[in-house]
Short mmCIF file of C-alpha atoms in Angstrom, two decimals:
data_model
loop_
_atom_site.label_atom_id
_atom_site.label_comp_id
_atom_site.label_asym_id
_atom_site.label_seq_id
_atom_site.Cartn_x
_atom_site.Cartn_y
_atom_site.Cartn_z
CA UNK A 12 0.00 0.00 0.00
CA UNK A 13 1.32 3.43 -0.96
CA UNK A 14 1.09 6.04 1.76
CA UNK A 15 -0.53 9.45 1.37
CA UNK A 16 2.45 11.78 1.05
CA UNK A 17 0.57 15.03 1.67
CA UNK A 18 -2.60 14.57 3.76
CA UNK A 19 -3.24 18.32 3.65
CA UNK A 20 -3.85 18.10 -0.10
CA UNK A 21 -7.44 17.06 0.45
CA UNK A 22 -11.10 17.98 0.58
CA UNK A 23 -13.96 16.76 2.81
CA UNK A 24 -15.98 13.72 1.81
CA UNK A 25 -19.03 14.52 -0.32
CA UNK A 26 -21.94 12.21 0.49
CA UNK A 27 -24.37 13.59 -2.07
CA UNK A 28 -23.21 11.84 -5.24
CA UNK A 29 -25.16 9.25 -7.20
CA UNK A 30 -25.05 7.42 -10.51
CA UNK A 31 -27.28 4.97 -12.35
CA UNK A 32 -24.56 3.94 -14.80
CA UNK A 33 -24.53 0.12 -15.17
CA UNK A 34 -20.73 -0.05 -14.84
CA UNK A 35 -20.95 1.72 -11.50
CA UNK A 36 -23.46 -0.88 -10.35
CA UNK A 37 -21.17 -3.63 -11.64
CA UNK A 38 -18.13 -2.29 -9.80
CA UNK A 39 -20.08 -1.97 -6.56
CA UNK A 40 -21.42 -5.53 -6.90
CA UNK A 41 -17.93 -6.89 -7.53
CA UNK A 42 -16.38 -5.22 -4.49
CA UNK A 43 -19.40 -6.03 -2.32
CA UNK A 44 -19.42 -9.73 -3.20
CA UNK A 45 -15.66 -10.09 -2.79
CA UNK A 46 -15.14 -8.16 0.42
CA UNK A 47 -18.50 -7.93 2.20
CA UNK A 48 -20.01 -11.46 1.94
CA UNK A 49 -21.29 -11.47 5.52
CA UNK A 50 -23.36 -8.34 4.90
CA UNK A 51 -25.63 -10.31 2.56
CA UNK A 52 -26.94 -12.31 5.49
CA UNK A 53 -30.14 -11.15 7.13
CA UNK A 54 -29.50 -9.58 10.52
CA UNK A 55 -31.90 -8.72 13.35
CA UNK A 56 -32.66 -5.15 14.29
CA UNK A 57 -33.85 -2.07 12.40
CA UNK A 58 -32.85 -1.68 8.78
CA UNK A 59 -30.72 1.32 7.80
CA UNK A 60 -32.34 4.18 5.90
CA UNK A 61 -29.72 3.72 3.20
CA UNK A 62 -28.62 0.11 2.55
CA UNK A 63 -24.99 -0.57 3.36
CA UNK A 64 -24.27 -1.47 -0.26
CA UNK A 65 -25.52 1.96 -1.33
CA UNK A 66 -23.23 3.55 1.24
CA UNK A 67 -20.33 1.67 -0.35
CA UNK A 68 -21.48 3.02 -3.71
CA UNK A 69 -21.58 6.62 -2.49
CA UNK A 70 -18.07 6.28 -1.03
CA UNK A 71 -16.70 4.76 -4.24
CA UNK A 72 -18.30 7.49 -6.35
CA UNK A 73 -16.70 10.24 -4.29
CA UNK A 74 -13.34 8.48 -4.46
CA UNK A 75 -13.77 8.18 -8.23
CA UNK A 76 -14.57 11.88 -8.65
CA UNK A 77 -11.56 12.86 -6.52
CA UNK A 78 -9.32 10.55 -8.56
CA UNK A 79 -10.60 11.97 -11.85
CA UNK A 80 -9.87 15.50 -10.67
CA UNK A 81 -6.46 14.86 -9.14
CA UNK A 82 -4.79 11.49 -8.57
CA UNK A 83 -2.96 12.91 -5.54
CA UNK A 84 -6.08 14.37 -3.91
CA UNK A 85 -7.21 12.66 -0.72
CA UNK A 86 -10.58 12.80 1.03
CA UNK A 87 -11.04 13.85 4.64
CA UNK A 88 -13.33 11.59 6.68
CA UNK A 89 -14.20 11.71 10.35
CA UNK A 90 -13.78 8.31 12.03
CA UNK A 91 -16.01 9.43 14.92
CA UNK A 92 -19.31 7.53 14.94
CA UNK A 93 -21.07 10.68 16.16
CA UNK A 94 -20.20 12.47 12.92
CA UNK A 95 -22.83 10.51 10.98
CA UNK A 96 -26.40 11.46 11.83
CA UNK A 97 -28.81 9.72 9.46
CA UNK A 98 -31.54 12.17 10.44
CA UNK A 99 -29.54 15.29 9.64
CA UNK A 100 -30.89 17.59 6.93
CA UNK A 101 -27.30 17.86 5.70
CA UNK A 102 -27.13 14.10 5.07
CA UNK A 103 -29.77 13.63 2.39
CA UNK A 104 -28.63 10.08 1.50
CA UNK A 105 -28.67 9.06 5.18
CA UNK A 106 -25.07 7.93 5.44
CA UNK A 107 -24.68 6.15 8.79
CA UNK A 108 -21.81 5.27 11.09
CA UNK A 109 -21.68 1.94 9.24
CA UNK A 110 -19.70 3.69 6.52
CA UNK A 111 -16.76 3.57 8.94
CA UNK A 112 -16.82 -0.24 8.72
CA UNK A 113 -16.86 0.06 4.94
CA UNK A 114 -13.87 2.41 5.00
CA UNK A 115 -11.91 0.17 7.37
CA UNK A 116 -12.62 -2.90 5.26
CA UNK A 117 -11.50 -1.17 2.05
CA UNK A 118 -8.31 -0.12 3.84
CA UNK A 119 -7.72 -3.66 5.12
CA UNK A 120 -8.11 -5.24 1.66
CA UNK A 121 -5.85 -2.67 0.02
CA UNK A 122 -8.41 -0.65 -1.93
CA UNK A 123 -7.84 2.57 0.00
CA UNK A 124 -4.64 4.30 1.09
CA UNK A 125 -4.92 6.02 4.46
CA UNK A 126 -3.30 8.70 6.60
CA UNK A 127 -4.72 8.52 10.10
CA UNK A 128 -6.10 11.67 11.67
CA UNK A 129 -4.20 13.65 14.26
CA UNK A 130 -5.19 15.75 17.26
CA UNK A 131 -2.75 17.90 19.21
CA UNK A 132 -5.20 19.84 21.35
CA UNK A 133 -8.03 22.31 20.89
CA UNK A 134 -7.26 24.89 18.23
CA UNK A 135 -4.01 23.27 17.12
CA UNK A 136 -3.08 23.91 13.51
CA UNK A 137 -1.98 20.29 13.20
CA UNK A 138 -5.42 18.83 13.89
CA UNK A 139 -6.97 17.00 10.97
CA UNK A 140 -9.34 14.16 10.17
CA UNK A 141 -8.30 10.85 8.63
CA UNK A 142 -7.48 11.01 4.93
CA UNK A 143 -8.27 8.29 2.40
CA UNK A 144 -7.45 7.92 -1.28
CA UNK A 145 -7.99 5.22 -3.92
CA UNK A 146 -5.08 2.78 -3.84
CA UNK A 147 -3.36 1.59 -7.01
CA UNK A 148 -5.61 -1.48 -6.91
CA UNK A 149 -8.79 0.60 -6.80
CA UNK A 150 -7.43 2.98 -9.42
CA UNK A 151 -6.95 -0.02 -11.72
CA UNK A 152 -10.62 -0.90 -11.27
CA UNK A 153 -11.56 2.70 -12.03
CA UNK A 154 -9.42 2.71 -15.17
CA UNK A 155 -11.19 -0.39 -16.46
CA UNK A 156 -14.58 1.36 -16.57
CA UNK A 157 -16.06 3.67 -19.19
CA UNK A 158 -17.76 5.82 -16.55
CA UNK A 159 -17.22 9.55 -17.09
CA UNK A 160 -17.58 12.50 -14.76
CA UNK A 161 -20.85 13.33 -16.50
CA UNK A 162 -22.30 9.98 -15.41
CA UNK A 163 -22.15 11.09 -11.78
CA UNK A 164 -24.63 13.65 -10.49
CA UNK A 165 -25.60 15.39 -7.30
CA UNK A 166 -28.84 14.24 -5.73
CA UNK A 167 -31.76 16.63 -6.07
CA UNK A 168 -32.66 16.61 -2.37
CA UNK A 169 -29.29 17.92 -1.17
CA UNK A 170 -29.81 20.72 1.35
CA UNK A 171 -29.03 24.15 -0.05
CA UNK A 172 -30.09 26.36 2.89
CA UNK A 173 -27.23 26.08 5.36
CA UNK A 174 -27.07 27.32 8.94
CA UNK A 175 -23.64 27.35 10.59
CA UNK A 176 -22.85 28.05 14.22
CA UNK A 177 -20.27 30.37 15.72
CA UNK A 178 -17.73 27.54 15.44
CA UNK A 179 -18.64 27.10 11.75
CA UNK A 180 -20.25 23.73 12.42
CA UNK A 181 -23.51 22.81 10.72
CA UNK A 182 -26.58 23.58 12.83
CA UNK A 183 -29.83 21.63 12.55
CA UNK A 184 -33.00 23.70 12.29
CA UNK A 185 -36.72 23.28 11.90
CA UNK A 186 -38.28 24.38 8.64
CA UNK A 187 -40.54 27.42 8.42
CA UNK A 188 -42.46 28.98 5.56
CA UNK A 189 -39.45 31.22 5.02
CA UNK A 190 -36.82 28.47 4.84
CA UNK A 191 -39.10 26.44 2.57
CA UNK A 192 -39.56 29.45 0.28
CA UNK A 193 -35.83 30.11 0.13
CA UNK A 194 -35.08 26.45 -0.60
CA UNK A 195 -37.68 26.21 -3.36
CA UNK A 196 -36.41 29.40 -5.00
CA UNK A 197 -32.75 28.40 -4.77
CA UNK A 198 -33.42 24.95 -6.19
CA UNK A 199 -35.24 26.57 -9.10
CA UNK A 200 -32.27 28.92 -9.62
CA UNK A 201 -29.86 25.96 -9.54
CA UNK A 202 -31.99 24.15 -12.13
CA UNK A 203 -31.68 27.14 -14.46
CA UNK A 204 -27.90 27.14 -14.04
CA UNK A 205 -27.77 23.39 -14.69
CA UNK A 206 -29.72 23.83 -17.93
CA UNK A 207 -27.18 26.27 -19.40
CA UNK A 208 -23.53 26.06 -20.41
CA UNK A 209 -21.06 28.33 -18.60
CA UNK A 210 -17.35 28.23 -19.41
CA UNK A 211 -14.05 30.06 -19.90
CA UNK A 212 -13.37 29.68 -23.64
CA UNK A 213 -9.71 30.72 -23.57
CA UNK A 214 -8.67 27.71 -21.46
CA UNK A 215 -7.85 24.34 -23.01
CA UNK A 216 -8.56 22.50 -19.77
CA UNK A 217 -11.52 23.24 -17.46
CA UNK A 218 -9.35 24.43 -14.59
CA UNK A 219 -7.03 27.25 -13.62
CA UNK A 220 -4.61 28.06 -10.84
CA UNK A 221 -6.02 30.69 -8.48
CA UNK A 222 -3.27 30.82 -5.85
CA UNK A 223 -1.13 28.69 -3.58
CA UNK A 224 -1.70 26.80 -0.34
CA UNK A 225 1.10 25.13 1.62
CA UNK A 226 3.41 25.49 -1.34
CA UNK A 227 1.02 23.85 -3.83
CA UNK A 228 -1.06 25.43 -6.55
CA UNK A 229 -4.71 25.99 -5.67
CA UNK A 230 -6.64 24.72 -8.66
CA UNK A 231 -10.18 25.87 -9.40
CA UNK A 232 -12.13 23.56 -11.68
CA UNK A 233 -15.11 24.78 -13.63
CA UNK A 234 -17.91 23.37 -15.71
CA UNK A 235 -21.39 21.91 -15.21
CA UNK A 236 -20.40 20.06 -12.04
CA UNK A 237 -19.44 23.25 -10.21
CA UNK A 238 -22.65 25.28 -10.53
CA UNK A 239 -24.48 24.26 -7.36
CA UNK A 240 -25.14 27.24 -5.07
CA UNK A 241 -25.98 27.12 -1.38
CA UNK A 242 -27.25 29.91 0.81
CA UNK A 243 -25.18 30.02 3.99
CA UNK A 244 -26.16 31.72 7.24
CA UNK A 245 -23.65 32.17 10.06
CA UNK A 246 -23.40 32.27 13.87
CA UNK A 247 -26.58 30.23 14.17
CA UNK A 248 -28.49 33.40 13.27
CA UNK A 249 -30.75 33.93 10.25
CA UNK A 250 -29.79 37.61 10.35
CA UNK A 251 -26.09 36.92 9.79
CA UNK A 252 -24.68 36.33 6.33
CA UNK A 253 -27.12 34.52 4.02
CA UNK A 254 -24.99 34.94 0.91
CA UNK A 255 -24.93 32.46 -1.97
CA UNK A 256 -21.80 30.32 -2.33
CA UNK A 257 -20.59 27.53 -4.60
CA UNK A 258 -20.39 28.85 -8.15
CA UNK A 259 -16.94 28.43 -9.68
CA UNK A 260 -17.13 31.97 -11.13
CA UNK A 261 -16.97 33.30 -7.57
CA UNK A 262 -13.49 31.81 -7.21
CA UNK A 263 -11.79 33.39 -10.25
CA UNK A 264 -10.58 36.95 -10.67
CA UNK A 265 -12.38 39.71 -12.54
CA UNK A 266 -10.14 39.36 -15.60
CA UNK A 267 -11.25 35.76 -16.07
CA UNK A 268 -14.87 36.61 -15.27
CA UNK A 269 -14.88 39.07 -18.17
CA UNK A 270 -14.24 36.19 -20.58
CA UNK A 271 -17.09 33.95 -19.37
CA UNK A 272 -19.43 32.72 -22.09
CA UNK A 273 -22.96 31.57 -21.31
CA UNK A 274 -24.25 29.25 -24.03
CA UNK A 275 -21.30 30.43 -26.17
CA UNK A 276 -22.45 34.06 -25.87
CA UNK A 277 -20.29 36.85 -24.35
CA UNK A 278 -21.28 38.28 -20.98
CA UNK A 279 -21.03 41.51 -19.00
CA UNK A 280 -20.55 41.88 -15.25
CA UNK A 281 -22.53 44.59 -13.46
CA UNK A 282 -21.52 45.45 -9.90
CA UNK A 283 -22.88 47.62 -7.14
CA UNK A 284 -20.41 50.43 -6.46
CA UNK A 285 -19.23 50.51 -2.84
CA UNK A 286 -22.12 48.26 -1.88
CA UNK A 287 -21.76 48.09 1.91
CA UNK A 288 -20.93 51.77 2.22
CA UNK A 289 -23.95 52.56 0.06
CA UNK A 290 -26.23 50.32 2.14
CA UNK A 291 -25.16 51.99 5.38
CA UNK A 292 -25.63 55.41 3.80
CA UNK A 293 -29.09 54.50 2.52
CA UNK A 294 -30.08 53.26 5.98
CA UNK A 295 -29.09 56.66 7.40
CA UNK A 296 -30.62 58.69 4.58
CA UNK A 297 -27.26 60.01 3.38
CA UNK A 298 -26.39 60.41 -0.30
CA UNK A 299 -22.82 59.64 -1.33
CA UNK A 300 -21.44 61.51 -4.30
CA UNK A 301 -18.64 59.97 -6.33
CA UNK A 302 -16.27 57.21 -5.32
CA UNK A 303 -16.62 56.39 -1.59
CA UNK A 304 -13.00 55.22 -1.46
CA UNK A 305 -11.45 58.30 -3.04
CA UNK A 306 -9.53 60.55 -0.64
CA UNK A 307 -7.37 63.59 -1.50
CA UNK A 308 -4.14 62.51 -3.15
CA UNK A 309 -1.41 62.28 -0.54
CA UNK A 310 -3.68 60.90 2.17
CA UNK A 311 -1.33 57.92 2.00
CA UNK A 312 2.00 59.67 1.33
CA UNK A 313 4.08 58.41 -1.56
CA UNK A 314 1.42 56.31 -3.23
CA UNK A 315 -0.08 56.62 -6.72
CA UNK A 316 -3.86 57.09 -6.91
CA UNK A 317 -4.64 53.45 -7.76
CA UNK A 318 -2.66 52.09 -4.80
CA UNK A 319 -4.04 54.71 -2.42
CA UNK A 320 -7.60 53.80 -3.38
CA UNK A 321 -6.88 50.09 -2.86
CA UNK A 322 -5.48 50.77 0.62
CA UNK A 323 -8.40 53.03 1.56
CA UNK A 324 -10.99 50.54 0.33
CA UNK A 325 -9.38 47.63 2.15
CA UNK A 326 -9.14 49.62 5.39
CA UNK A 327 -12.74 50.83 5.32
CA UNK A 328 -14.19 47.40 4.55
CA UNK A 329 -11.97 45.79 7.18
CA UNK A 330 -13.10 48.40 9.73
CA UNK A 331 -16.75 47.65 8.96
CA UNK A 332 -16.17 43.92 9.48
CA UNK A 333 -14.10 44.18 12.66
CA UNK A 334 -15.35 44.22 16.23
CA UNK A 335 -12.62 46.57 17.44
CA UNK A 336 -9.89 48.84 16.14
CA UNK A 337 -6.87 46.72 17.06
CA UNK A 338 -8.17 43.58 15.37
CA UNK A 339 -9.08 45.67 12.32
CA UNK A 340 -5.55 47.01 12.00
CA UNK A 341 -4.03 43.54 12.43
CA UNK A 342 -6.41 42.11 9.85
CA UNK A 343 -5.64 44.93 7.42
CA UNK A 344 -1.90 44.25 7.55
CA UNK A 345 -2.54 40.53 7.19
CA UNK A 346 -4.24 41.08 3.84
CA UNK A 347 -1.04 42.15 2.09
CA UNK A 348 1.96 40.05 1.00
CA UNK A 349 5.44 40.52 2.41
CA UNK A 350 7.08 43.63 1.01
CA UNK A 351 3.79 45.38 0.19
CA UNK A 352 3.35 48.89 1.52
CA UNK A 353 0.12 47.91 3.30
CA UNK A 354 2.00 45.32 5.33
CA UNK A 355 4.18 47.97 6.89
CA UNK A 356 1.57 50.59 7.76
CA UNK A 357 1.65 51.34 11.49
CA UNK A 358 -1.33 51.79 13.78
CA UNK A 359 -0.62 55.52 13.67
CA UNK A 360 -0.70 55.50 9.85
CA UNK A 361 -3.97 53.61 9.85
CA UNK A 362 -5.54 55.79 12.54
CA UNK A 363 -4.80 58.88 10.44
CA UNK A 364 -6.41 57.21 7.44
CA UNK A 365 -9.46 56.26 9.49
CA UNK A 366 -9.86 59.89 10.56
CA UNK A 367 -9.64 60.99 6.92
CA UNK A 368 -12.39 58.51 6.06
CA UNK A 369 -14.57 59.78 8.92
CA UNK A 370 -14.06 63.34 7.69
CA UNK A 371 -15.31 62.25 4.26
CA UNK A 372 -18.12 60.04 5.63
CA UNK A 373 -19.03 61.33 9.12
CA UNK A 374 -22.17 59.20 9.17
CA UNK A 375 -20.00 56.05 9.16
CA UNK A 376 -18.18 56.89 12.40
CA UNK A 377 -20.68 54.92 14.48
CA UNK A 378 -20.52 51.98 12.06
CA UNK A 379 -16.83 51.17 11.95
CA UNK A 380 -15.35 48.66 14.40
CA UNK A 381 -18.85 47.44 15.28
CA UNK A 382 -19.02 44.10 13.44
CA UNK A 383 -21.32 45.43 10.72
CA UNK A 384 -20.03 43.19 7.93
CA UNK A 385 -21.95 40.04 8.79
CA UNK A 386 -25.24 42.00 8.94
CA UNK A 387 -24.51 43.83 5.70
CA UNK A 388 -23.90 40.50 3.99
CA UNK A 389 -27.40 39.53 5.05
CA UNK A 390 -28.79 42.71 3.51
CA UNK A 391 -26.95 42.24 0.22
CA UNK A 392 -28.07 38.60 0.09
CA UNK A 393 -31.68 39.80 0.08
CA UNK A 394 -30.87 41.98 -2.92
CA UNK A 395 -29.20 39.03 -4.67
CA UNK A 396 -32.21 36.86 -3.88
CA UNK A 397 -34.46 39.27 -5.77
CA UNK A 398 -32.12 39.41 -8.76
CA UNK A 399 -31.99 35.61 -8.85
CA UNK A 400 -35.76 35.42 -8.59
CA UNK A 401 -36.41 37.73 -11.52
CA UNK A 402 -34.15 35.87 -13.92
CA UNK A 403 -35.17 32.42 -12.66
CA UNK A 404 -38.79 33.25 -13.46
CA UNK A 405 -37.86 33.83 -17.11
CA UNK A 406 -35.35 30.93 -17.12
CA UNK A 407 -32.35 33.12 -17.87
CA UNK A 408 -29.06 32.32 -16.11
CA UNK A 409 -27.51 35.11 -14.06
CA UNK A 410 -24.31 34.48 -12.11
CA UNK A 411 -23.93 36.18 -8.75
CA UNK A 412 -20.63 37.19 -7.13
CA UNK A 413 -22.11 38.68 -3.92
CA UNK A 414 -21.96 42.35 -5.01
CA UNK A 415 -22.06 41.80 -8.77
CA UNK A 416 -23.90 39.78 -11.39
CA UNK A 417 -22.91 38.35 -14.77
CA UNK A 418 -25.38 37.99 -17.61
CA UNK A 419 -25.60 37.41 -21.36
CA UNK A 420 -24.57 40.73 -22.95
CA UNK A 421 -27.97 41.00 -24.63
CA UNK A 422 -29.51 41.70 -21.20
CA UNK A 423 -27.16 44.19 -19.54
CA UNK A 424 -29.62 47.07 -19.42
CA UNK A 425 -32.29 44.71 -18.14
CA UNK A 426 -29.95 43.47 -15.39
CA UNK A 427 -29.17 47.03 -14.30
CA UNK A 428 -32.88 47.80 -14.00
CA UNK A 429 -33.46 44.63 -11.99
CA UNK A 430 -30.55 45.45 -9.65
CA UNK A 431 -31.95 48.96 -9.14
CA UNK A 432 -35.41 47.60 -8.36
CA UNK A 433 -34.03 44.92 -6.03
CA UNK A 434 -31.87 47.32 -4.04
CA UNK A 435 -34.69 49.85 -3.77
CA UNK A 436 -37.02 47.15 -2.45
CA UNK A 437 -34.49 46.14 0.23
CA UNK A 438 -32.85 49.42 1.35
CA UNK A 439 -35.33 52.03 0.15
CA UNK A 440 -33.53 53.46 -2.84
CA UNK A 441 -31.76 52.18 -5.96
CA UNK A 442 -28.04 51.76 -5.40
CA UNK A 443 -25.48 52.84 -8.02
CA UNK A 444 -24.00 50.25 -10.38
CA UNK A 445 -21.27 50.05 -12.98
CA UNK A 446 -20.82 47.60 -15.85
CA UNK A 447 -17.74 45.99 -17.36
CA UNK A 448 -19.11 46.50 -20.86
CA UNK A 449 -21.99 47.64 -23.01
CA UNK A 450 -25.07 45.51 -23.54
CA UNK A 451 -26.82 44.87 -26.83
CA UNK A 452 -30.00 46.16 -25.23
CA UNK A 453 -28.25 49.46 -24.47
CA UNK A 454 -27.38 50.45 -28.04
CA UNK A 455 -29.53 51.49 -30.96
CA UNK A 456 -30.79 48.62 -33.16
CA UNK A 457 -28.68 49.75 -36.11
CA UNK A 458 -25.53 49.50 -33.97
CA UNK A 459 -26.11 45.99 -32.64
CA UNK A 460 -24.50 44.09 -35.49
CA UNK A 461 -21.34 46.15 -35.06
CA UNK A 462 -21.28 45.43 -31.33
CA UNK A 463 -21.84 41.72 -31.95
CA UNK A 464 -18.94 41.61 -34.40
CA UNK A 465 -16.69 43.61 -32.07
CA UNK A 466 -17.42 41.31 -29.11
CA UNK A 467 -17.11 38.08 -31.05
CA UNK A 468 -13.78 39.06 -32.58
CA UNK A 469 -12.37 39.33 -29.08
CA UNK A 470 -13.46 35.88 -27.92
CA UNK A 471 -10.73 33.24 -27.96
CA UNK A 472 -12.32 29.80 -28.31
CA UNK A 473 -9.74 27.07 -27.76
CA UNK A 474 -10.11 23.57 -29.16
CA UNK A 475 -10.59 22.28 -25.62
CA UNK A 476 -13.46 24.69 -25.02
CA UNK A 477 -15.14 23.79 -28.31
CA UNK A 478 -14.89 20.09 -27.47
CA UNK A 479 -16.43 20.68 -24.02
CA UNK A 480 -19.27 22.70 -25.51
CA UNK A 481 -19.96 20.10 -28.20
CA UNK A 482 -19.99 17.30 -25.62
CA UNK A 483 -22.42 19.23 -23.40
CA UNK A 484 -24.72 19.93 -26.34
CA UNK A 485 -24.69 16.28 -27.38
CA UNK A 486 -25.40 15.10 -23.85
CA UNK A 487 -28.33 17.51 -23.56
CA UNK A 488 -29.62 17.03 -27.12
CA UNK A 489 -29.08 20.69 -27.98
CA UNK A 490 -28.46 21.64 -31.59
CA UNK A 491 -25.72 24.14 -32.35
CA UNK A 492 -27.11 27.65 -32.67
#
């Protein structure tokens, strides 16, 4: 058995995968018959909600997906029996503690590599769960199948309204009319996303490096399997957070987002300008003119305007999120890499900048260092919910990035109107927006062909992208436009 060299190169187990592919069923039957013969015998006691053989199937499917994505990727699993609550709303396939017996058996027979979990004390950075990964023997079984990533789906009943506690753990809750409404609307939104093709055409492979973690590249994959959004509330409080997370477009930078195609059509991103500052100002009846992050040049001595604005913006948003001044200043410095000017700004420097911001926005003095961020995220999630709802009703995909939205460039003007209406409904007035480009619905009819040509000439469609698009169309019986 080959050991897991880097157990930190991992992700948590995903227990919401399923497949009806006959080769999946065949592989499960083979492993079950060979290694779990005693489980076929009838046993006294209550029957599990999900048969043990199906739990083996779910585990194998997640191992297969991880292996397809990255042969070195391992899966984190808790070996604590209390971690598996078959009645939990976050466990839609009712995985039970019996899966631990399945995992141990697969380890014993050499189908899984393992790195045992470690615990060095509460809060220790070295704490981690057990890691598992398909062994060479299981990989050989995977290689012998014709099962593709597209043959594996997420189950429709997976919970998408998530409540997390102060320790970030999942919190059980009882449903209300409100949670049922949110779930129904988000599932409808996710169905619209699933019915449309969203991609980065300039990339040969459906993945890109977005940073580094522990000396390794952080790879973001994209495509139809990375569309599922969840609405996440925090601190065990329905008034905290509530934003939508999970779309791969949220994990790439603005330069890549500008190249996104939806159904092979260019897109435009429209964002709220200074959203949280604007929300606070609207709540206090104050109008903000111009850029909320623009201070007189020289407010940060020796910096060009672009860098000064970046420093000011980061400081103000950090101050709105922080509970006190000292933690805000520490967090601000922590946002910048070694050698960056922001890293070396002293408390005195930052205090002077805070006072300059208060002079520009006196109404924000009572808002900074008061933990406003988590509440403001809840407010902006209500705006996003309305934008989602409008486009879901007409079955048009719109991609949200918390304070911005991406849409087919034929609907940019429409999106801006919807964002204005949504923000007015939530905070009492339409909030200002800016767009990354011009929409077809914003130009005169006689100019639209020119805009179409101009946009299309700037789209780079690699062979890999065209193959992905063709495969998706074939799978969904969609004729080329």
